[in-house]
mmCIF file of C-alpha atoms and ligand atoms in Angstrom:
data_model
loop_
_atom_site.group_PDB
_atom_site.id
_atom_site.type_symbol
_atom_site.label_atom_id
_atom_site.label_comp_id
_atom_site.label_asym_id
_atom_site.label_seq_id
_atom_site.Cartn_x
_atom_site.Cartn_y
_atom_site.Cartn_z
ATOM 1 C CA UNK A 1229 20.212 -46.939 84.739
ATOM 2 C CA UNK A 1230 19.114 -43.316 84.783
ATOM 3 C CA UNK A 1231 20.189 -42.882 81.201
ATOM 4 C CA UNK A 1232 18.135 -45.855 80.007
ATOM 5 C CA UNK A 1233 15.144 -44.482 81.918
ATOM 6 C CA UNK A 1234 15.496 -41.146 80.104
ATOM 7 C CA UNK A 1235 15.762 -42.940 76.758
ATOM 8 C CA UNK A 1236 12.613 -44.898 77.624
ATOM 9 C CA UNK A 1237 10.703 -41.721 78.484
ATOM 10 C CA UNK A 1238 11.851 -40.008 75.297
ATOM 11 C CA UNK A 1239 10.809 -43.050 73.290
ATOM 12 C CA UNK A 1240 7.306 -42.796 74.751
ATOM 13 C CA UNK A 1241 6.772 -39.125 73.941
ATOM 14 C CA UNK A 1242 5.926 -39.502 70.240
ATOM 15 C CA UNK A 1243 3.257 -42.087 71.063
ATOM 16 C CA UNK A 1244 1.659 -39.840 73.687
ATOM 17 C CA UNK A 1245 1.792 -36.760 71.482
ATOM 18 C CA UNK A 1246 0.313 -38.451 68.445
ATOM 19 C CA UNK A 1247 -2.422 -40.190 70.413
ATOM 20 C CA UNK A 1248 -1.416 -43.438 68.758
ATOM 21 C CA UNK A 1249 -2.364 -46.638 70.458
ATOM 22 C CA UNK A 1250 0.440 -48.350 72.343
ATOM 23 C CA UNK A 1251 0.414 -52.090 72.015
ATOM 24 C CA UNK A 1252 2.534 -55.178 72.078
ATOM 25 C CA UNK A 1253 2.239 -58.077 69.647
ATOM 26 C CA UNK A 1254 0.023 -61.021 70.544
ATOM 27 C CA UNK A 1255 1.841 -63.312 72.977
ATOM 28 C CA UNK A 1256 2.163 -67.087 72.599
ATOM 29 C CA UNK A 1257 -0.136 -67.600 75.598
ATOM 30 C CA UNK A 1258 -2.775 -65.250 74.159
ATOM 31 C CA UNK A 1259 -2.552 -66.910 70.752
ATOM 32 C CA UNK A 1260 -2.988 -70.364 72.277
ATOM 33 C CA UNK A 1261 -6.098 -69.277 74.189
ATOM 34 C CA UNK A 1262 -7.637 -67.395 71.247
ATOM 35 C CA UNK A 1263 -7.179 -70.368 68.910
ATOM 36 C CA UNK A 1264 -8.071 -73.062 71.454
ATOM 37 C CA UNK A 1265 -9.880 -76.047 69.918
ATOM 38 C CA UNK A 1266 -12.693 -75.832 72.482
ATOM 39 C CA UNK A 1267 -16.161 -75.226 71.081
ATOM 40 C CA UNK A 1268 -16.336 -71.970 72.926
ATOM 41 C CA UNK A 1269 -14.193 -69.750 75.101
ATOM 42 C CA UNK A 1270 -14.649 -70.092 78.863
ATOM 43 C CA UNK A 1271 -16.125 -67.096 80.634
ATOM 44 C CA UNK A 1272 -14.198 -66.093 83.748
ATOM 45 C CA UNK A 1273 -15.955 -65.823 87.121
ATOM 46 C CA UNK A 1274 -15.157 -62.905 89.446
ATOM 47 C CA UNK A 1275 -15.615 -65.213 92.451
ATOM 48 C CA UNK A 1276 -12.838 -67.556 91.305
ATOM 49 C CA UNK A 1277 -9.561 -66.299 92.764
ATOM 50 C CA UNK A 1278 -7.376 -66.801 89.666
ATOM 51 C CA UNK A 1279 -10.093 -65.533 87.310
ATOM 52 C CA UNK A 1280 -10.550 -62.444 89.467
ATOM 53 C CA UNK A 1281 -6.882 -61.502 89.003
ATOM 54 C CA UNK A 1282 -7.440 -61.305 85.237
ATOM 55 C CA UNK A 1283 -10.713 -59.421 85.615
ATOM 56 C CA UNK A 1284 -9.013 -56.961 87.971
ATOM 57 C CA UNK A 1285 -6.066 -56.306 85.616
ATOM 58 C CA UNK A 1286 -6.309 -53.293 83.260
ATOM 59 C CA UNK A 1287 -6.158 -54.282 79.600
ATOM 60 C CA UNK A 1288 -3.783 -52.989 76.935
ATOM 61 C CA UNK A 1289 -4.331 -51.934 73.331
ATOM 62 C CA UNK A 1290 -4.192 -54.280 70.360
ATOM 63 C CA UNK A 1291 -2.565 -53.868 66.971
ATOM 64 C CA UNK A 1292 -5.699 -53.333 64.874
ATOM 65 C CA UNK A 1293 -3.897 -54.556 61.747
ATOM 66 C CA UNK A 1294 -3.426 -58.042 63.244
ATOM 67 C CA UNK A 1295 -6.396 -60.214 62.232
ATOM 68 C CA UNK A 1296 -5.975 -62.457 65.277
ATOM 69 C CA UNK A 1297 -7.981 -59.854 67.218
ATOM 70 C CA UNK A 1298 -10.864 -60.093 64.737
ATOM 71 C CA UNK A 1299 -10.868 -63.827 65.344
ATOM 72 C CA UNK A 1300 -10.902 -63.314 69.116
ATOM 73 C CA UNK A 1301 -13.782 -60.822 68.806
ATOM 74 C CA UNK A 1302 -15.835 -63.246 66.734
ATOM 75 C CA UNK A 1303 -15.364 -66.012 69.310
ATOM 76 C CA UNK A 1304 -16.250 -63.571 72.104
ATOM 77 C CA UNK A 1305 -19.461 -62.583 70.335
ATOM 78 C CA UNK A 1306 -20.411 -66.257 69.998
ATOM 79 C CA UNK A 1307 -20.268 -66.912 73.747
ATOM 80 C CA UNK A 1308 -21.944 -63.622 74.660
ATOM 81 C CA UNK A 1309 -24.827 -64.111 72.244
ATOM 82 C CA UNK A 1310 -26.067 -67.097 74.212
ATOM 83 C CA UNK A 1311 -27.119 -65.120 77.259
ATOM 84 C CA UNK A 1312 -25.664 -61.627 77.251
ATOM 85 C CA UNK A 1313 -25.755 -58.297 75.463
ATOM 86 C CA UNK A 1314 -22.013 -57.637 75.484
ATOM 87 C CA UNK A 1315 -18.623 -59.017 76.488
ATOM 88 C CA UNK A 1316 -15.070 -57.767 76.983
ATOM 89 C CA UNK A 1317 -11.832 -59.664 76.301
ATOM 90 C CA UNK A 1318 -10.765 -59.935 79.988
ATOM 91 C CA UNK A 1319 -13.907 -62.010 80.529
ATOM 92 C CA UNK A 1320 -12.396 -64.746 78.348
ATOM 93 C CA UNK A 1321 -8.941 -64.407 79.909
ATOM 94 C CA UNK A 1322 -7.329 -61.896 77.543
ATOM 95 C CA UNK A 1323 -6.259 -58.530 78.996
ATOM 96 C CA UNK A 1324 -6.679 -56.674 75.710
ATOM 97 C CA UNK A 1325 -8.928 -53.825 74.615
ATOM 98 C CA UNK A 1326 -11.509 -55.738 72.599
ATOM 99 C CA UNK A 1327 -15.272 -55.620 73.247
ATOM 100 C CA UNK A 1328 -18.419 -56.973 71.617
ATOM 101 C CA UNK A 1329 -21.654 -55.014 71.956
ATOM 102 C CA UNK A 1330 -25.172 -55.837 70.855
ATOM 103 C CA UNK A 1331 -26.448 -52.718 69.108
ATOM 104 C CA UNK A 1332 -29.953 -52.260 70.458
ATOM 105 C CA UNK A 1333 -30.039 -48.920 68.647
ATOM 106 C CA UNK A 1334 -29.758 -50.619 65.245
ATOM 107 C CA UNK A 1335 -32.507 -52.493 63.361
ATOM 108 C CA UNK A 1336 -32.861 -56.215 63.918
ATOM 109 C CA UNK A 1337 -31.291 -58.617 61.436
ATOM 110 C CA UNK A 1338 -32.925 -62.066 61.369
ATOM 111 C CA UNK A 1339 -34.838 -61.199 64.526
ATOM 112 C CA UNK A 1340 -31.865 -59.992 66.555
ATOM 113 C CA UNK A 1341 -30.178 -56.659 67.034
ATOM 114 C CA UNK A 1342 -26.745 -56.833 65.405
ATOM 115 C CA UNK A 1343 -23.520 -57.601 67.269
ATOM 116 C CA UNK A 1344 -20.467 -55.486 66.568
ATOM 117 C CA UNK A 1345 -16.946 -55.501 67.938
ATOM 118 C CA UNK A 1346 -14.554 -52.672 68.670
ATOM 119 C CA UNK A 1347 -10.829 -52.402 69.232
ATOM 120 C CA UNK A 1348 -9.088 -50.054 71.675
ATOM 121 C CA UNK A 1349 -12.390 -48.393 72.635
ATOM 122 C CA UNK A 1350 -12.516 -45.549 75.123
ATOM 123 C CA UNK A 1351 -15.175 -43.135 76.255
ATOM 124 C CA UNK A 1352 -14.249 -39.583 75.357
ATOM 125 C CA UNK A 1353 -17.411 -37.834 76.551
ATOM 126 C CA UNK A 1354 -20.196 -38.594 79.039
ATOM 127 C CA UNK A 1355 -23.651 -37.054 79.454
ATOM 128 C CA UNK A 1356 -24.207 -34.940 82.552
ATOM 129 C CA UNK A 1357 -27.353 -36.937 83.236
ATOM 130 C CA UNK A 1358 -27.063 -40.267 85.036
ATOM 131 C CA UNK A 1359 -29.645 -43.053 85.269
ATOM 132 C CA UNK A 1360 -29.952 -45.934 87.733
ATOM 133 C CA UNK A 1361 -30.379 -48.989 85.547
ATOM 134 C CA UNK A 1362 -30.603 -52.750 85.866
ATOM 135 C CA UNK A 1363 -27.192 -54.350 85.333
ATOM 136 C CA UNK A 1364 -25.634 -57.780 85.324
ATOM 137 C CA UNK A 1365 -22.521 -59.534 84.092
ATOM 138 C CA UNK A 1366 -21.609 -62.869 82.539
ATOM 139 C CA UNK A 1367 -18.655 -62.943 84.970
ATOM 140 C CA UNK A 1368 -20.984 -62.518 87.973
ATOM 141 C CA UNK A 1369 -23.152 -65.614 87.603
ATOM 142 C CA UNK A 1370 -26.345 -65.376 89.617
ATOM 143 C CA UNK A 1371 -25.084 -61.956 90.651
ATOM 144 C CA UNK A 1372 -28.270 -60.946 92.411
ATOM 145 C CA UNK A 1373 -27.906 -63.871 94.791
ATOM 146 C CA UNK A 1374 -24.565 -62.777 96.163
ATOM 147 C CA UNK A 1375 -24.695 -60.708 99.346
ATOM 148 C CA UNK A 1376 -24.058 -57.005 98.780
ATOM 149 C CA UNK A 1377 -24.443 -57.241 94.989
ATOM 150 C CA UNK A 1378 -27.682 -55.897 93.591
ATOM 151 C CA UNK A 1379 -28.466 -55.999 89.925
ATOM 152 C CA UNK A 1380 -28.154 -52.326 89.106
ATOM 153 C CA UNK A 1381 -25.627 -49.578 88.481
ATOM 154 C CA UNK A 1382 -25.540 -45.883 87.671
ATOM 155 C CA UNK A 1383 -24.628 -44.942 84.123
ATOM 156 C CA UNK A 1384 -24.424 -41.872 81.911
ATOM 157 C CA UNK A 1385 -27.458 -41.703 79.620
ATOM 158 C CA UNK A 1386 -25.281 -41.168 76.550
ATOM 159 C CA UNK A 1387 -21.592 -41.428 75.758
ATOM 160 C CA UNK A 1388 -19.237 -40.602 72.927
ATOM 161 C CA UNK A 1389 -16.996 -43.578 72.164
ATOM 162 C CA UNK A 1390 -13.716 -43.589 70.229
ATOM 163 C CA UNK A 1391 -12.702 -46.948 68.730
ATOM 164 C CA UNK A 1392 -11.258 -48.831 65.787
ATOM 165 C CA UNK A 1393 -13.692 -50.996 63.828
ATOM 166 C CA UNK A 1394 -13.214 -54.474 62.364
ATOM 167 C CA UNK A 1395 -11.477 -52.940 59.333
ATOM 168 C CA UNK A 1396 -9.026 -50.956 61.452
ATOM 169 C CA UNK A 1397 -10.799 -47.648 60.748
ATOM 170 C CA UNK A 1398 -10.929 -45.076 63.572
ATOM 171 C CA UNK A 1399 -14.299 -43.638 64.617
ATOM 172 C CA UNK A 1400 -15.797 -41.327 67.204
ATOM 173 C CA UNK A 1401 -19.461 -42.083 67.711
ATOM 174 C CA UNK A 1402 -22.067 -40.545 69.991
ATOM 175 C CA UNK A 1403 -24.262 -43.336 71.353
ATOM 176 C CA UNK A 1404 -27.441 -41.692 72.607
ATOM 177 C CA UNK A 1405 -29.590 -44.800 72.865
ATOM 178 C CA UNK A 1406 -29.587 -45.256 76.639
ATOM 179 C CA UNK A 1407 -29.448 -49.051 76.795
ATOM 180 C CA UNK A 1408 -26.732 -49.279 74.146
ATOM 181 C CA UNK A 1409 -24.751 -46.524 75.894
ATOM 182 C CA UNK A 1410 -25.095 -48.522 79.110
ATOM 183 C CA UNK A 1411 -23.631 -51.636 77.444
ATOM 184 C CA UNK A 1412 -20.667 -49.655 76.075
ATOM 185 C CA UNK A 1413 -19.959 -48.278 79.556
ATOM 186 C CA UNK A 1414 -20.194 -51.736 81.152
ATOM 187 C CA UNK A 1415 -17.841 -53.362 78.622
ATOM 188 C CA UNK A 1416 -15.289 -50.533 78.555
ATOM 189 C CA UNK A 1417 -15.274 -50.645 82.360
ATOM 190 C CA UNK A 1418 -14.068 -54.264 82.080
ATOM 191 C CA UNK A 1419 -11.044 -53.035 80.095
ATOM 192 C CA UNK A 1420 -10.214 -50.794 83.043
ATOM 193 C CA UNK A 1421 -10.714 -53.652 85.540
ATOM 194 C CA UNK A 1422 -13.961 -52.166 86.864
ATOM 195 C CA UNK A 1423 -16.969 -54.373 87.678
ATOM 196 C CA UNK A 1424 -20.529 -53.077 87.567
ATOM 197 C CA UNK A 1425 -20.981 -53.386 91.315
ATOM 198 C CA UNK A 1426 -18.053 -50.994 91.817
ATOM 199 C CA UNK A 1427 -20.157 -48.331 90.113
ATOM 200 C CA UNK A 1428 -23.067 -49.167 92.340
ATOM 201 C CA UNK A 1429 -21.086 -48.541 95.524
ATOM 202 C CA UNK A 1430 -19.471 -45.334 94.271
ATOM 203 C CA UNK A 1431 -22.746 -43.777 93.254
ATOM 204 C CA UNK A 1432 -24.707 -45.000 96.235
ATOM 205 C CA UNK A 1433 -22.172 -43.230 98.433
ATOM 206 C CA UNK A 1434 -22.385 -40.133 96.263
ATOM 207 C CA UNK A 1435 -26.162 -39.887 96.256
ATOM 208 C CA UNK A 1436 -26.470 -40.477 99.989
ATOM 209 C CA UNK A 1437 -24.224 -37.502 100.794
HETATM 210 ZN ZN1 LIG B 2130 -19.624 -57.682 82.514
#
């Protein structure tokens, strides 16, 4: 028992030292959901007890060389485009590090700011400055009508994000457009099982002290 634990730890060291993403292959259940014949993926609701378990589970990395994740990202973008500005994979029932973000810092294409998706994103640097901003979530329908949930949060005004793009290329990008930086923070929070109203409570407590 102890020996196998030591072997496990030793096996993990190269991954930690190299900074390589740690992932498992797509599961049968994930594949079935990603390729479902439905017109669009269902968006989970934080107030549904089984949905909330998924939304409150931290997500794991994906293998950026597996095109199934590109397909998932494209389907995610389709549902988010209808009424949102971003979406994260847990919101469609997949606990994987995939997000779609509308790039309000980039020029419009056909009358809309472009949508992009990112794999294994993480925030590697935050601004010191914080802004109280309007916020909302596709998984908190009619959020402002729920008691104790107001439609705002506190966010860094810029962030540096590390991610893999649709071609599997690694990037580090400083996003200094405040609204776009806000969206990145909101979506990456989902990958860490954090909802926007969690941020609201934390910061409210902080600023009142
Ligand atoms: Zn959200």
